[in-house]
Amino acid sequence: MSSNAAVLYERIQNDPGQTKALFRQALQDPQGALKAICDLGHSMGLPVTLDEVKAHLASLDEADTKQWLVKARGGL
């Protein structure tokens, strides 16, 4: 797992506006939210891949995060 993914996720969590925007997007378009996270990482100098983001999010023990990640992976 990329350490960039962990650092990026922490930065996103520390920005309530960004967190809300990504969460809303994730509920409507989970794959798009994952791509937005990757794009955000690249713009912050923390490049990450979709797989690195998914792996990091899957390692978290947060029900809301896991719920939309399952959707992003094509689950129910």
mmCIF file with all atom_site columns, N, CA, C and O in Angstrom, residues 23-63:
data_model
loop_
_atom_site.group_PDB
_atom_site.id
_atom_site.type_symbol
_atom_site.label_atom_id
_atom_site.label_alt_id
_atom_site.label_comp_id
_atom_site.label_asym_id
_atom_site.label_entity_id
_atom_site.label_seq_id
_atom_site.pdbx_PDB_ins_code
_atom_site.Cartn_x
_atom_site.Cartn_y
_atom_site.Cartn_z
_atom_site.occupancy
_atom_site.B_iso_or_equiv
_atom_site.pdbx_formal_charge
_atom_site.auth_seq_id
_atom_site.auth_comp_id
_atom_site.auth_asym_id
_atom_site.auth_atom_id
_atom_site.pdbx_PDB_model_num
ATOM 1   N N  . PHE A 1 23 ? -17.631 12.571 -0.464  1.00 0.00 ? 23 PHE A N  1
ATOM 2   C CA . PHE A 1 23 ? -18.600 11.601 0.044   1.00 0.00 ? 23 PHE A CA 1
ATOM 3   C C  . PHE A 1 23 ? -19.893 11.674 -0.769  1.00 0.00 ? 23 PHE A C  1
ATOM 4   O O  . PHE A 1 23 ? -20.455 10.652 -1.153  1.00 0.00 ? 23 PHE A O  1
ATOM 5   N N  . ARG A 1 24 ? -20.346 12.893 -1.065  1.00 0.00 ? 24 ARG A N  1
ATOM 6   C CA . ARG A 1 24 ? -21.559 13.043 -1.886  1.00 0.00 ? 24 ARG A CA 1
ATOM 7   C C  . ARG A 1 24 ? -21.338 12.422 -3.266  1.00 0.00 ? 24 ARG A C  1
ATOM 8   O O  . ARG A 1 24 ? -22.202 11.722 -3.788  1.00 0.00 ? 24 ARG A O  1
ATOM 9   N N  . GLN A 1 25 ? -20.176 12.672 -3.838  1.00 0.00 ? 25 GLN A N  1
ATOM 10  C CA . GLN A 1 25 ? -19.880 12.098 -5.140  1.00 0.00 ? 25 GLN A CA 1
ATOM 11  C C  . GLN A 1 25 ? -19.835 10.579 -5.045  1.00 0.00 ? 25 GLN A C  1
ATOM 12  O O  . GLN A 1 25 ? -20.328 9.882  -5.925  1.00 0.00 ? 25 GLN A O  1
ATOM 13  N N  . ALA A 1 26 ? -19.258 10.076 -3.978  1.00 0.00 ? 26 ALA A N  1
ATOM 14  C CA . ALA A 1 26 ? -19.132 8.627  -3.802  1.00 0.00 ? 26 ALA A CA 1
ATOM 15  C C  . ALA A 1 26 ? -20.489 7.947  -3.731  1.00 0.00 ? 26 ALA A C  1
ATOM 16  O O  . ALA A 1 26 ? -20.659 6.827  -4.222  1.00 0.00 ? 26 ALA A O  1
ATOM 17  N N  . LEU A 1 27 ? -21.459 8.605  -3.141  1.00 0.00 ? 27 LEU A N  1
ATOM 18  C CA . LEU A 1 27 ? -22.784 8.017  -3.044  1.00 0.00 ? 27 LEU A CA 1
ATOM 19  C C  . LEU A 1 27 ? -23.452 7.917  -4.409  1.00 0.00 ? 27 LEU A C  1
ATOM 20  O O  . LEU A 1 27 ? -24.217 6.984  -4.665  1.00 0.00 ? 27 LEU A O  1
ATOM 21  N N  . GLN A 1 28 ? -23.172 8.865  -5.294  1.00 0.00 ? 28 GLN A N  1
ATOM 22  C CA . GLN A 1 28 ? -23.770 8.883  -6.626  1.00 0.00 ? 28 GLN A CA 1
ATOM 23  C C  . GLN A 1 28 ? -22.910 8.160  -7.666  1.00 0.00 ? 28 GLN A C  1
ATOM 24  O O  . GLN A 1 28 ? -23.430 7.533  -8.579  1.00 0.00 ? 28 GLN A O  1
ATOM 25  N N  . ASP A 1 29 ? -21.605 8.301  -7.531  1.00 0.00 ? 29 ASP A N  1
ATOM 26  C CA . ASP A 1 29 ? -20.668 7.796  -8.539  1.00 0.00 ? 29 ASP A CA 1
ATOM 27  C C  . ASP A 1 29 ? -19.384 7.325  -7.850  1.00 0.00 ? 29 ASP A C  1
ATOM 28  O O  . ASP A 1 29 ? -18.378 8.039  -7.851  1.00 0.00 ? 29 ASP A O  1
ATOM 29  N N  . PRO A 1 30 ? -19.420 6.142  -7.239  1.00 0.00 ? 30 PRO A N  1
ATOM 30  C CA . PRO A 1 30 ? -18.249 5.669  -6.484  1.00 0.00 ? 30 PRO A CA 1
ATOM 31  C C  . PRO A 1 30 ? -16.959 5.634  -7.290  1.00 0.00 ? 30 PRO A C  1
ATOM 32  O O  . PRO A 1 30 ? -15.915 6.039  -6.805  1.00 0.00 ? 30 PRO A O  1
ATOM 33  N N  . GLN A 1 31 ? -17.028 5.169  -8.533  1.00 0.00 ? 31 GLN A N  1
ATOM 34  C CA . GLN A 1 31 ? -15.818 5.118  -9.361  1.00 0.00 ? 31 GLN A CA 1
ATOM 35  C C  . GLN A 1 31 ? -15.291 6.522  -9.635  1.00 0.00 ? 31 GLN A C  1
ATOM 36  O O  . GLN A 1 31 ? -14.090 6.756  -9.639  1.00 0.00 ? 31 GLN A O  1
ATOM 37  N N  . GLY A 1 32 ? -16.197 7.447  -9.863  1.00 0.00 ? 32 GLY A N  1
ATOM 38  C CA . GLY A 1 32 ? -15.803 8.832  -10.103 1.00 0.00 ? 32 GLY A CA 1
ATOM 39  C C  . GLY A 1 32 ? -15.135 9.440  -8.880  1.00 0.00 ? 32 GLY A C  1
ATOM 40  O O  . GLY A 1 32 ? -14.196 10.228 -9.005  1.00 0.00 ? 32 GLY A O  1
ATOM 41  N N  . ALA A 1 33 ? -15.620 9.079  -7.691  1.00 0.00 ? 33 ALA A N  1
ATOM 42  C CA . ALA A 1 33 ? -15.013 9.586  -6.465  1.00 0.00 ? 33 ALA A CA 1
ATOM 43  C C  . ALA A 1 33 ? -13.597 9.045  -6.304  1.00 0.00 ? 33 ALA A C  1
ATOM 44  O O  . ALA A 1 33 ? -12.691 9.778  -5.896  1.00 0.00 ? 33 ALA A O  1
ATOM 45  N N  . LEU A 1 34 ? -13.400 7.787  -6.645  1.00 0.00 ? 34 LEU A N  1
ATOM 46  C CA . LEU A 1 34 ? -12.055 7.215  -6.564  1.00 0.00 ? 34 LEU A CA 1
ATOM 47  C C  . LEU A 1 34 ? -11.119 7.925  -7.538  1.00 0.00 ? 34 LEU A C  1
ATOM 48  O O  . LEU A 1 34 ? -9.979  8.240  -7.192  1.00 0.00 ? 34 LEU A O  1
ATOM 49  N N  . LYS A 1 35 ? -11.615 8.198  -8.733  1.00 0.00 ? 35 LYS A N  1
ATOM 50  C CA . LYS A 1 35 ? -10.794 8.928  -9.709  1.00 0.00 ? 35 LYS A CA 1
ATOM 51  C C  . LYS A 1 35 ? -10.510 10.336 -9.211  1.00 0.00 ? 35 LYS A C  1
ATOM 52  O O  . LYS A 1 35 ? -9.386  10.831 -9.355  1.00 0.00 ? 35 LYS A O  1
ATOM 53  N N  . ALA A 1 36 ? -11.508 10.976 -8.583  1.00 0.00 ? 36 ALA A N  1
ATOM 54  C CA . ALA A 1 36 ? -11.309 12.323 -8.051  1.00 0.00 ? 36 ALA A CA 1
ATOM 55  C C  . ALA A 1 36 ? -10.248 12.323 -6.953  1.00 0.00 ? 36 ALA A C  1
ATOM 56  O O  . ALA A 1 36 ? -9.445  13.255 -6.860  1.00 0.00 ? 36 ALA A O  1
ATOM 57  N N  . ILE A 1 37 ? -10.222 11.278 -6.144  1.00 0.00 ? 37 ILE A N  1
ATOM 58  C CA . ILE A 1 37 ? -9.205  11.162 -5.096  1.00 0.00 ? 37 ILE A CA 1
ATOM 59  C C  . ILE A 1 37 ? -7.824  11.045 -5.740  1.00 0.00 ? 37 ILE A C  1
ATOM 60  O O  . ILE A 1 37 ? -6.873  11.702 -5.307  1.00 0.00 ? 37 ILE A O  1
ATOM 61  N N  . CYS A 1 38 ? -7.715  10.239 -6.784  1.00 0.00 ? 38 CYS A N  1
ATOM 62  C CA . CYS A 1 38 ? -6.435  10.098 -7.489  1.00 0.00 ? 38 CYS A CA 1
ATOM 63  C C  . CYS A 1 38 ? -6.011  11.427 -8.101  1.00 0.00 ? 38 CYS A C  1
ATOM 64  O O  . CYS A 1 38 ? -4.841  11.817 -8.001  1.00 0.00 ? 38 CYS A O  1
ATOM 65  N N  . ASP A 1 39 ? -6.953  12.115 -8.732  1.00 0.00 ? 39 ASP A N  1
ATOM 66  C CA . ASP A 1 39 ? -6.644  13.415 -9.342  1.00 0.00 ? 39 ASP A CA 1
ATOM 67  C C  . ASP A 1 39 ? -6.195  14.416 -8.287  1.00 0.00 ? 39 ASP A C  1
ATOM 68  O O  . ASP A 1 39 ? -5.254  15.176 -8.501  1.00 0.00 ? 39 ASP A O  1
ATOM 69  N N  . LEU A 1 40 ? -6.874  14.414 -7.155  1.00 0.00 ? 40 LEU A N  1
ATOM 70  C CA . LEU A 1 40 ? -6.515  15.301 -6.055  1.00 0.00 ? 40 LEU A CA 1
ATOM 71  C C  . LEU A 1 40 ? -5.106  14.989 -5.565  1.00 0.00 ? 40 LEU A C  1
ATOM 72  O O  . LEU A 1 40 ? -4.304  15.886 -5.315  1.00 0.00 ? 40 LEU A O  1
ATOM 73  N N  . GLY A 1 41 ? -4.793  13.707 -5.442  1.00 0.00 ? 41 GLY A N  1
ATOM 74  C CA . GLY A 1 41 ? -3.458  13.298 -5.022  1.00 0.00 ? 41 GLY A CA 1
ATOM 75  C C  . GLY A 1 41 ? -2.385  13.808 -5.968  1.00 0.00 ? 41 GLY A C  1
ATOM 76  O O  . GLY A 1 41 ? -1.357  14.333 -5.540  1.00 0.00 ? 41 GLY A O  1
ATOM 77  N N  . HIS A 1 42 ? -2.636  13.681 -7.260  1.00 0.00 ? 42 HIS A N  1
ATOM 78  C CA . HIS A 1 42 ? -1.663  14.159 -8.244  1.00 0.00 ? 42 HIS A CA 1
ATOM 79  C C  . HIS A 1 42 ? -1.480  15.668 -8.140  1.00 0.00 ? 42 HIS A C  1
ATOM 80  O O  . HIS A 1 42 ? -0.360  16.168 -8.217  1.00 0.00 ? 42 HIS A O  1
ATOM 81  N N  . SER A 1 43 ? -2.573  16.392 -7.912  1.00 0.00 ? 43 SER A N  1
ATOM 82  C CA . SER A 1 43 ? -2.469  17.858 -7.809  1.00 0.00 ? 43 SER A CA 1
ATOM 83  C C  . SER A 1 43 ? -1.765  18.293 -6.526  1.00 0.00 ? 43 SER A C  1
ATOM 84  O O  . SER A 1 43 ? -1.219  19.387 -6.464  1.00 0.00 ? 43 SER A O  1
ATOM 85  N N  . MET A 1 44 ? -1.759  17.428 -5.506  1.00 0.00 ? 44 MET A N  1
ATOM 86  C CA . MET A 1 44 ? -1.102  17.744 -4.234  1.00 0.00 ? 44 MET A CA 1
ATOM 87  C C  . MET A 1 44 ? 0.318   17.190 -4.169  1.00 0.00 ? 44 MET A C  1
ATOM 88  O O  . MET A 1 44 ? 0.975   17.276 -3.142  1.00 0.00 ? 44 MET A O  1
ATOM 89  N N  . GLY A 1 45 ? 0.769   16.578 -5.252  1.00 0.00 ? 45 GLY A N  1
ATOM 90  C CA . GLY A 1 45 ? 2.104   15.991 -5.246  1.00 0.00 ? 45 GLY A CA 1
ATOM 91  C C  . GLY A 1 45 ? 2.165   14.666 -4.506  1.00 0.00 ? 45 GLY A C  1
ATOM 92  O O  . GLY A 1 45 ? 3.227   14.238 -4.069  1.00 0.00 ? 45 GLY A O  1
ATOM 93  N N  . LEU A 1 46 ? 1.010   14.018 -4.377  1.00 0.00 ? 46 LEU A N  1
ATOM 94  C CA . LEU A 1 46 ? 0.915   12.714 -3.721  1.00 0.00 ? 46 LEU A CA 1
ATOM 95  C C  . LEU A 1 46 ? 0.265   11.721 -4.684  1.00 0.00 ? 46 LEU A C  1
ATOM 96  O O  . LEU A 1 46 ? -0.859  11.271 -4.467  1.00 0.00 ? 46 LEU A O  1
ATOM 97  N N  . PRO A 1 47 ? 0.951   11.376 -5.758  1.00 0.00 ? 47 PRO A N  1
ATOM 98  C CA . PRO A 1 47 ? 0.332   10.506 -6.754  1.00 0.00 ? 47 PRO A CA 1
ATOM 99  C C  . PRO A 1 47 ? -0.031  9.137  -6.184  1.00 0.00 ? 47 PRO A C  1
ATOM 100 O O  . PRO A 1 47 ? 0.740   8.542  -5.431  1.00 0.00 ? 47 PRO A O  1
ATOM 101 N N  . VAL A 1 48 ? -1.231  8.699  -6.524  1.00 0.00 ? 48 VAL A N  1
ATOM 102 C CA . VAL A 1 48 ? -1.730  7.388  -6.097  1.00 0.00 ? 48 VAL A CA 1
ATOM 103 C C  . VAL A 1 48 ? -2.477  6.754  -7.262  1.00 0.00 ? 48 VAL A C  1
ATOM 104 O O  . VAL A 1 48 ? -2.974  7.442  -8.142  1.00 0.00 ? 48 VAL A O  1
ATOM 105 N N  . THR A 1 49 ? -2.557  5.444  -7.233  1.00 0.00 ? 49 THR A N  1
ATOM 106 C CA . THR A 1 49 ? -3.339  4.712  -8.232  1.00 0.00 ? 49 THR A CA 1
ATOM 107 C C  . THR A 1 49 ? -4.694  4.358  -7.627  1.00 0.00 ? 49 THR A C  1
ATOM 108 O O  . THR A 1 49 ? -4.872  4.409  -6.397  1.00 0.00 ? 49 THR A O  1
ATOM 109 N N  . LEU A 1 50 ? -5.620  3.976  -8.493  1.00 0.00 ? 50 LEU A N  1
ATOM 110 C CA . LEU A 1 50 ? -6.926  3.524  -8.005  1.00 0.00 ? 50 LEU A CA 1
ATOM 111 C C  . LEU A 1 50 ? -6.765  2.352  -7.041  1.00 0.00 ? 50 LEU A C  1
ATOM 112 O O  . LEU A 1 50 ? -7.431  2.302  -6.008  1.00 0.00 ? 50 LEU A O  1
ATOM 113 N N  . ASP A 1 51 ? -5.888  1.415  -7.383  1.00 0.00 ? 51 ASP A N  1
ATOM 114 C CA . ASP A 1 51 ? -5.692  0.246  -6.524  1.00 0.00 ? 51 ASP A CA 1
ATOM 115 C C  . ASP A 1 51 ? -5.124  0.632  -5.163  1.00 0.00 ? 51 ASP A C  1
ATOM 116 O O  . ASP A 1 51 ? -5.501  0.050  -4.148  1.00 0.00 ? 51 ASP A O  1
ATOM 117 N N  . GLU A 1 52 ? -4.230  1.606  -5.132  1.00 0.00 ? 52 GLU A N  1
ATOM 118 C CA . GLU A 1 52 ? -3.668  2.057  -3.854  1.00 0.00 ? 52 GLU A CA 1
ATOM 119 C C  . GLU A 1 52 ? -4.743  2.726  -2.997  1.00 0.00 ? 52 GLU A C  1
ATOM 120 O O  . GLU A 1 52 ? -4.807  2.491  -1.785  1.00 0.00 ? 52 GLU A O  1
ATOM 121 N N  . VAL A 1 53 ? -5.592  3.524  -3.617  1.00 0.00 ? 53 VAL A N  1
ATOM 122 C CA . VAL A 1 53 ? -6.674  4.171  -2.877  1.00 0.00 ? 53 VAL A CA 1
ATOM 123 C C  . VAL A 1 53 ? -7.638  3.121  -2.340  1.00 0.00 ? 53 VAL A C  1
ATOM 124 O O  . VAL A 1 53 ? -8.013  3.147  -1.168  1.00 0.00 ? 53 VAL A O  1
ATOM 125 N N  . LYS A 1 54 ? -8.026  2.170  -3.187  1.00 0.00 ? 54 LYS A N  1
ATOM 126 C CA . LYS A 1 54 ? -8.941  1.116  -2.752  1.00 0.00 ? 54 LYS A CA 1
ATOM 127 C C  . LYS A 1 54 ? -8.351  0.307  -1.599  1.00 0.00 ? 54 LYS A C  1
ATOM 128 O O  . LYS A 1 54 ? -9.037  -0.009 -0.633  1.00 0.00 ? 54 LYS A O  1
ATOM 129 N N  . ALA A 1 55 ? -7.063  -0.032 -1.708  1.00 0.00 ? 55 ALA A N  1
ATOM 130 C CA . ALA A 1 55 ? -6.411  -0.814 -0.652  1.00 0.00 ? 55 ALA A CA 1
ATOM 131 C C  . ALA A 1 55 ? -6.390  -0.036 0.658   1.00 0.00 ? 55 ALA A C  1
ATOM 132 O O  . ALA A 1 55 ? -6.655  -0.594 1.724   1.00 0.00 ? 55 ALA A O  1
ATOM 133 N N  . HIS A 1 56 ? -6.087  1.244  0.587   1.00 0.00 ? 56 HIS A N  1
ATOM 134 C CA . HIS A 1 56 ? -6.053  2.047  1.811   1.00 0.00 ? 56 HIS A CA 1
ATOM 135 C C  . HIS A 1 56 ? -7.445  2.161  2.415   1.00 0.00 ? 56 HIS A C  1
ATOM 136 O O  . HIS A 1 56 ? -7.624  1.974  3.622   1.00 0.00 ? 56 HIS A O  1
ATOM 137 N N  . LEU A 1 57 ? -8.435  2.472  1.588   1.00 0.00 ? 57 LEU A N  1
ATOM 138 C CA . LEU A 1 57 ? -9.792  2.612  2.103   1.00 0.00 ? 57 LEU A CA 1
ATOM 139 C C  . LEU A 1 57 ? -10.305 1.299  2.688   1.00 0.00 ? 57 LEU A C  1
ATOM 140 O O  . LEU A 1 57 ? -11.001 1.297  3.703   1.00 0.00 ? 57 LEU A O  1
ATOM 141 N N  . ALA A 1 58 ? -9.956  0.192  2.067   1.00 0.00 ? 58 ALA A N  1
ATOM 142 C CA . ALA A 1 58 ? -10.375 -1.116 2.578   1.00 0.00 ? 58 ALA A CA 1
ATOM 143 C C  . ALA A 1 58 ? -9.734  -1.427 3.927   1.00 0.00 ? 58 ALA A C  1
ATOM 144 O O  . ALA A 1 58 ? -10.295 -2.181 4.723   1.00 0.00 ? 58 ALA A O  1
ATOM 145 N N  . SER A 1 59 ? -8.578  -0.824 4.194   1.00 0.00 ? 59 SER A N  1
ATOM 146 C CA . SER A 1 59 ? -7.892  -1.089 5.461   1.00 0.00 ? 59 SER A CA 1
ATOM 147 C C  . SER A 1 59 ? -8.485  -0.282 6.619   1.00 0.00 ? 59 SER A C  1
ATOM 148 O O  . SER A 1 59 ? -8.185  -0.553 7.778   1.00 0.00 ? 59 SER A O  1
ATOM 149 N N  . LEU A 1 60 ? -9.324  0.698  6.295   1.00 0.00 ? 60 LEU A N  1
ATOM 150 C CA . LEU A 1 60 ? -9.916  1.536  7.333   1.00 0.00 ? 60 LEU A CA 1
ATOM 151 C C  . LEU A 1 60 ? -11.104 0.831  7.972   1.00 0.00 ? 60 LEU A C  1
ATOM 152 O O  . LEU A 1 60 ? -11.788 0.037  7.336   1.00 0.00 ? 60 LEU A O  1
ATOM 153 N N  . ASP A 1 61 ? -11.350 1.164  9.221   1.00 0.00 ? 61 ASP A N  1
ATOM 154 C CA . ASP A 1 61 ? -12.473 0.568  9.936   1.00 0.00 ? 61 ASP A CA 1
ATOM 155 C C  . ASP A 1 61 ? -13.582 1.613  10.088  1.00 0.00 ? 61 ASP A C  1
ATOM 156 O O  . ASP A 1 61 ? -13.937 2.005  11.186  1.00 0.00 ? 61 ASP A O  1
ATOM 157 N N  . GLU A 1 62 ? -14.086 2.080  8.941   1.00 0.00 ? 62 GLU A N  1
ATOM 158 C CA . GLU A 1 62 ? -15.149 3.079  8.916   1.00 0.00 ? 62 GLU A CA 1
ATOM 159 C C  . GLU A 1 62 ? -16.280 2.542  8.061   1.00 0.00 ? 62 GLU A C  1
ATOM 160 O O  . GLU A 1 62 ? -16.104 2.303  6.869   1.00 0.00 ? 62 GLU A O  1
ATOM 161 N N  . ALA A 1 63 ? -17.437 2.376  8.647   1.00 0.00 ? 63 ALA A N  1
ATOM 162 C CA . ALA A 1 63 ? -18.570 1.782  7.937   1.00 0.00 ? 63 ALA A CA 1
ATOM 163 C C  . ALA A 1 63 ? -18.958 2.576  6.696   1.00 0.00 ? 63 ALA A C  1
ATOM 164 O O  . ALA A 1 63 ? -19.212 1.995  5.637   1.00 0.00 ? 63 ALA A O  1
#
